[in-house]
Amino acid sequence: MNGITIGAVGAAVIAGLVSLLGLIIGKEQKVSEFRQAWIDELRKCLVAYLVNINAVADTVRLKKAGTPLDNAALLGSYKLLNEASHGIKLRINAAEAPAQALLKSMADFDCLAGDNASLTPDKIRDVETRFTQAATELLKFEWNRVKRGEKIFVWTKRIVSVTTVIMIFIFFYVWATDKKIEENQKDQLGFHWLQL
C-alpha cells in the first residue's frame, strides 16, 4: 500500500467522522433548544399554578371574613389553576423521581383545594414549600439534561472519540509497516544489485 492510498483512506474516514459528528451535533443542538423552550413553558405553568392556588386561598379567606365576593372570581382562579395543573402534567415525565415529587405536592394542593375550609395560609405555605422544592429539583434535573445532551449525543461522542483513536493507531501502524516493507524492498534491491 503506498502513502497516497493511506492518506486518501485516512482523509476519507476523518471527513466521514467529522460530517457525522456535525450532523449529530446540529440535531442535538436543536433538540436542546426545544427542550429549553419546553423548560421555559413548564416554568410558566409552575408559576401560574402557585399564583392561582394562592388566589383561590385569598378569595376563600376574604369570603370567610365576610367580604361580599361572587363565585365568578373563585371559578376563574380554579379554571386557571386547572389549566396550569394540566400544563404541568403534560410536560413532565411521571416516571422520573423529580416529577413524582412535584406530582405528590400537586396532589396535596388538590386535597386542600377540595375542601375550602382547609385552605388556610399555614397549610398552603407548607405544601407550597414542598411544591417549590420539587419544582426546583425538576428544573435543575432538566437543565442538567440540556447541558449534558441527549443520550444519543453522549453515546455518539464516545463512539466517535474511540473510533478516532483507533483509526489514528491503525493509520500509524499501517504507515510504520509500510515504511518497513519499503526499506526491506530497498535492501533486497540493493542486495540484488551487489550480486549482479
mmCIF file of C-alpha atoms in Angstrom:
data_model
loop_
_atom_site.group_PDB
_atom_site.id
_atom_site.type_symbol
_atom_site.label_atom_id
_atom_site.label_comp_id
_atom_site.label_asym_id
_atom_site.label_seq_id
_atom_site.Cartn_x
_atom_site.Cartn_y
_atom_site.Cartn_z
ATOM 1 C CA MET A 1 0.000 0.000 0.000
ATOM 2 C CA ASN A 2 1.519 3.318 -0.947
ATOM 3 C CA GLY A 3 1.442 6.556 1.047
ATOM 4 C CA ILE A 4 -1.102 8.219 -1.221
ATOM 5 C CA THR A 5 -3.636 5.423 -0.697
ATOM 6 C CA ILE A 6 -3.201 5.516 3.073
ATOM 7 C CA GLY A 7 -3.580 9.278 3.081
ATOM 8 C CA ALA A 8 -6.694 9.161 0.910
ATOM 9 C CA VAL A 9 -8.336 6.495 3.052
ATOM 10 C CA GLY A 10 -7.403 8.343 6.238
ATOM 11 C CA ALA A 11 -8.734 11.634 4.891
ATOM 12 C CA ALA A 12 -11.984 9.990 3.777
ATOM 13 C CA VAL A 13 -12.502 8.345 7.163
ATOM 14 C CA ILE A 14 -11.791 11.579 9.016
ATOM 15 C CA ALA A 15 -14.082 13.556 6.706
ATOM 16 C CA GLY A 16 -16.834 10.993 7.240
ATOM 17 C CA LEU A 17 -16.449 11.139 11.009
ATOM 18 C CA VAL A 18 -16.441 14.935 11.002
ATOM 19 C CA SER A 19 -19.589 15.121 8.860
ATOM 20 C CA LEU A 20 -21.370 12.532 11.027
ATOM 21 C CA LEU A 21 -20.391 14.385 14.157
ATOM 22 C CA GLY A 22 -21.561 17.652 12.603
ATOM 23 C CA LEU A 23 -24.965 16.164 11.795
ATOM 24 C CA ILE A 24 -25.395 14.762 15.280
ATOM 25 C CA ILE A 25 -24.278 17.975 16.964
ATOM 26 C CA GLY A 26 -26.655 20.016 14.801
ATOM 27 C CA LYS A 27 -29.596 17.761 15.563
ATOM 28 C CA GLU A 28 -28.854 17.573 19.276
ATOM 29 C CA GLN A 29 -28.405 21.342 19.466
ATOM 30 C CA LYS A 30 -31.890 21.748 18.006
ATOM 31 C CA VAL A 31 -33.287 19.194 20.479
ATOM 32 C CA SER A 32 -31.629 21.123 23.305
ATOM 33 C CA GLU A 33 -33.188 24.366 22.059
ATOM 34 C CA PHE A 34 -36.624 22.729 22.019
ATOM 35 C CA ARG A 35 -36.025 21.265 25.473
ATOM 36 C CA GLN A 36 -35.044 24.715 26.791
ATOM 37 C CA ALA A 37 -38.243 26.219 25.354
ATOM 38 C CA TRP A 38 -40.152 23.347 26.972
ATOM 39 C CA ILE A 39 -38.489 24.113 30.326
ATOM 40 C CA ASP A 40 -39.439 27.790 29.985
ATOM 41 C CA GLU A 41 -43.081 26.846 29.349
ATOM 42 C CA LEU A 42 -43.010 24.434 32.296
ATOM 43 C CA ARG A 43 -41.636 27.219 34.496
ATOM 44 C CA LYS A 44 -44.543 29.482 33.437
ATOM 45 C CA CYS A 45 -47.041 26.737 34.314
ATOM 46 C CA LEU A 46 -45.388 26.226 37.698
ATOM 47 C CA VAL A 47 -45.637 29.938 38.477
ATOM 48 C CA ALA A 48 -49.252 30.085 37.268
ATOM 49 C CA TYR A 49 -50.090 27.110 39.462
ATOM 50 C CA LEU A 50 -48.638 28.785 42.569
ATOM 51 C CA VAL A 51 -50.246 32.130 41.787
ATOM 52 C CA ASN A 52 -53.672 30.604 41.276
ATOM 53 C CA ILE A 53 -53.606 28.331 44.328
ATOM 54 C CA ASN A 54 -52.842 31.443 46.371
ATOM 55 C CA ALA A 55 -55.571 33.402 44.552
ATOM 56 C CA VAL A 56 -58.086 30.680 45.444
ATOM 57 C CA ALA A 57 -56.917 30.750 49.068
ATOM 58 C CA ASP A 58 -57.154 34.557 49.203
ATOM 59 C CA THR A 59 -60.653 34.516 47.746
ATOM 60 C CA VAL A 60 -61.790 31.876 50.248
ATOM 61 C CA ARG A 61 -60.195 33.808 53.115
ATOM 62 C CA LEU A 62 -61.938 37.026 52.053
ATOM 63 C CA LYS A 63 -65.284 35.216 51.817
ATOM 64 C CA LYS A 64 -64.781 33.805 55.323
ATOM 65 C CA ALA A 65 -64.035 37.306 56.583
ATOM 66 C CA GLY A 66 -67.408 38.439 55.281
ATOM 67 C CA THR A 67 -66.286 40.317 52.182
ATOM 68 C CA PRO A 68 -69.016 40.023 49.560
ATOM 69 C CA LEU A 69 -67.484 38.269 46.554
ATOM 70 C CA ASP A 70 -69.186 36.490 43.731
ATOM 71 C CA ASN A 71 -68.186 32.978 42.822
ATOM 72 C CA ALA A 72 -67.026 34.067 39.348
ATOM 73 C CA ALA A 73 -63.657 35.207 40.761
ATOM 74 C CA LEU A 74 -63.224 31.901 42.569
ATOM 75 C CA LEU A 75 -64.257 29.889 39.490
ATOM 76 C CA GLY A 76 -61.880 31.922 37.316
ATOM 77 C CA SER A 77 -58.985 31.146 39.653
ATOM 78 C CA TYR A 78 -59.922 27.464 39.704
ATOM 79 C CA LYS A 79 -60.048 27.433 35.898
ATOM 80 C CA LEU A 80 -56.566 28.958 35.648
ATOM 81 C CA LEU A 81 -55.349 26.579 38.356
ATOM 82 C CA ASN A 82 -56.640 23.598 36.384
ATOM 83 C CA GLU A 83 -55.066 24.925 33.192
ATOM 84 C CA ALA A 84 -51.687 25.281 34.898
ATOM 85 C CA SER A 85 -52.059 21.864 36.518
ATOM 86 C CA HIS A 86 -52.727 20.152 33.207
ATOM 87 C CA GLY A 87 -49.911 22.109 31.566
ATOM 88 C CA ILE A 88 -47.513 20.782 34.182
ATOM 89 C CA LYS A 89 -48.759 17.190 33.988
ATOM 90 C CA LEU A 90 -48.499 17.119 30.203
ATOM 91 C CA ARG A 91 -44.944 18.472 30.227
ATOM 92 C CA ILE A 92 -43.329 16.169 32.761
ATOM 93 C CA ASN A 93 -42.389 12.508 32.737
ATOM 94 C CA ALA A 94 -44.239 10.986 35.686
ATOM 95 C CA ALA A 95 -41.800 8.054 35.777
ATOM 96 C CA GLU A 96 -38.869 10.240 36.890
ATOM 97 C CA ALA A 97 -38.268 10.869 40.592
ATOM 98 C CA PRO A 98 -38.214 14.706 40.434
ATOM 99 C CA ALA A 99 -41.539 14.682 38.582
ATOM 100 C CA GLN A 100 -43.045 12.276 41.109
ATOM 101 C CA ALA A 101 -42.181 14.629 43.965
ATOM 102 C CA LEU A 102 -43.820 17.501 42.108
ATOM 103 C CA LEU A 103 -46.953 15.464 41.375
ATOM 104 C CA LYS A 104 -47.141 14.474 45.061
ATOM 105 C CA SER A 105 -47.126 18.122 46.151
ATOM 106 C CA MET A 106 -49.743 18.917 43.495
ATOM 107 C CA ALA A 107 -51.924 16.106 44.874
ATOM 108 C CA ASP A 108 -51.539 17.678 48.318
ATOM 109 C CA PHE A 109 -52.700 21.009 46.851
ATOM 110 C CA ASP A 110 -55.684 19.247 45.264
ATOM 111 C CA CYS A 111 -56.632 17.772 48.647
ATOM 112 C CA LEU A 112 -56.505 21.228 50.195
ATOM 113 C CA ALA A 113 -58.494 22.767 47.354
ATOM 114 C CA GLY A 114 -61.124 20.040 47.668
ATOM 115 C CA ASP A 115 -62.213 21.497 50.991
ATOM 116 C CA ASN A 116 -62.257 25.298 51.005
ATOM 117 C CA ALA A 117 -62.258 25.287 54.812
ATOM 118 C CA SER A 118 -58.780 23.712 54.825
ATOM 119 C CA LEU A 119 -57.297 26.434 52.605
ATOM 120 C CA THR A 120 -55.526 28.215 55.437
ATOM 121 C CA PRO A 121 -52.308 30.194 54.923
ATOM 122 C CA ASP A 122 -50.289 27.802 57.116
ATOM 123 C CA LYS A 123 -51.411 24.682 55.253
ATOM 124 C CA ILE A 124 -50.866 26.349 51.899
ATOM 125 C CA ARG A 125 -47.407 27.591 52.902
ATOM 126 C CA ASP A 126 -46.371 24.056 53.909
ATOM 127 C CA VAL A 127 -47.496 22.490 50.625
ATOM 128 C CA GLU A 128 -46.190 25.477 48.666
ATOM 129 C CA THR A 129 -42.716 24.960 50.166
ATOM 130 C CA ARG A 130 -42.703 21.297 49.130
ATOM 131 C CA PHE A 131 -44.055 22.222 45.685
ATOM 132 C CA THR A 132 -41.357 24.873 45.198
ATOM 133 C CA GLN A 133 -38.600 22.475 46.277
ATOM 134 C CA ALA A 134 -39.891 19.749 43.963
ATOM 135 C CA ALA A 135 -40.225 22.227 41.080
ATOM 136 C CA THR A 136 -36.687 23.483 41.670
ATOM 137 C CA GLU A 137 -35.309 19.928 41.655
ATOM 138 C CA LEU A 138 -37.224 19.105 38.482
ATOM 139 C CA LEU A 139 -35.995 22.235 36.696
ATOM 140 C CA LYS A 140 -32.414 21.526 37.810
ATOM 141 C CA PHE A 141 -32.727 17.919 36.621
ATOM 142 C CA GLU A 142 -33.954 19.063 33.214
ATOM 143 C CA TRP A 143 -31.307 21.791 32.962
ATOM 144 C CA ASN A 144 -28.575 19.228 33.656
ATOM 145 C CA ARG A 145 -30.056 17.061 30.915
ATOM 146 C CA VAL A 146 -29.845 20.002 28.495
ATOM 147 C CA LYS A 147 -26.229 20.685 29.475
ATOM 148 C CA ARG A 148 -25.211 17.023 29.229
ATOM 149 C CA GLY A 149 -27.020 16.470 25.941
ATOM 150 C CA GLU A 150 -29.352 13.760 24.784
ATOM 151 C CA LYS A 151 -28.323 10.113 25.223
ATOM 152 C CA ILE A 152 -27.638 9.619 21.530
ATOM 153 C CA PHE A 153 -25.324 12.643 21.536
ATOM 154 C CA VAL A 154 -23.398 11.391 24.567
ATOM 155 C CA TRP A 155 -23.009 7.898 23.083
ATOM 156 C CA THR A 156 -22.097 9.209 19.649
ATOM 157 C CA LYS A 157 -19.471 11.454 21.176
ATOM 158 C CA ARG A 158 -17.961 8.449 22.977
ATOM 159 C CA ILE A 159 -18.089 6.224 19.904
ATOM 160 C CA VAL A 160 -16.561 8.880 17.651
ATOM 161 C CA SER A 161 -13.790 9.515 20.179
ATOM 162 C CA VAL A 162 -12.940 5.821 20.479
ATOM 163 C CA THR A 163 -13.178 5.325 16.710
ATOM 164 C CA THR A 164 -10.906 8.301 16.082
ATOM 165 C CA VAL A 165 -8.276 6.971 18.477
ATOM 166 C CA ILE A 166 -8.476 3.513 16.885
ATOM 167 C CA MET A 167 -8.187 4.998 13.387
ATOM 168 C CA ILE A 168 -5.134 7.019 14.416
ATOM 169 C CA PHE A 169 -3.473 3.870 15.778
ATOM 170 C CA ILE A 170 -4.350 1.933 12.623
ATOM 171 C CA PHE A 171 -3.052 4.766 10.455
ATOM 172 C CA PHE A 172 0.288 4.877 12.280
ATOM 173 C CA TYR A 173 0.552 1.077 12.321
ATOM 174 C CA VAL A 174 -0.048 0.853 8.563
ATOM 175 C CA TRP A 175 2.341 3.750 7.938
ATOM 176 C CA ALA A 176 5.073 2.160 10.074
ATOM 177 C CA THR A 177 4.515 -1.260 8.491
ATOM 178 C CA ASP A 178 4.555 0.254 5.005
ATOM 179 C CA LYS A 179 7.844 2.025 5.797
ATOM 180 C CA LYS A 180 9.430 -1.235 6.952
ATOM 181 C CA ILE A 181 8.218 -3.029 3.820
ATOM 182 C CA GLU A 182 9.662 -0.275 1.620
ATOM 183 C CA GLU A 183 13.000 -0.423 3.497
ATOM 184 C CA ASN A 184 13.093 -4.220 3.160
ATOM 185 C CA GLN A 185 12.350 -3.940 -0.558
ATOM 186 C CA LYS A 186 15.139 -1.353 -0.971
ATOM 187 C CA ASP A 187 17.535 -3.547 0.982
ATOM 188 C CA GLN A 188 16.654 -6.541 -1.172
ATOM 189 C CA LEU A 189 17.077 -4.486 -4.370
ATOM 190 C CA GLY A 190 20.436 -3.232 -3.150
ATOM 191 C CA PHE A 191 21.491 -6.786 -2.305
ATOM 192 C CA HIS A 192 20.443 -7.953 -5.811
ATOM 193 C CA TRP A 193 22.489 -5.156 -7.404
ATOM 194 C CA LEU A 194 25.511 -6.187 -5.430
ATOM 195 C CA GLN A 195 25.131 -9.784 -6.598
ATOM 196 C CA LEU A 196 24.932 -8.726 -10.240
#
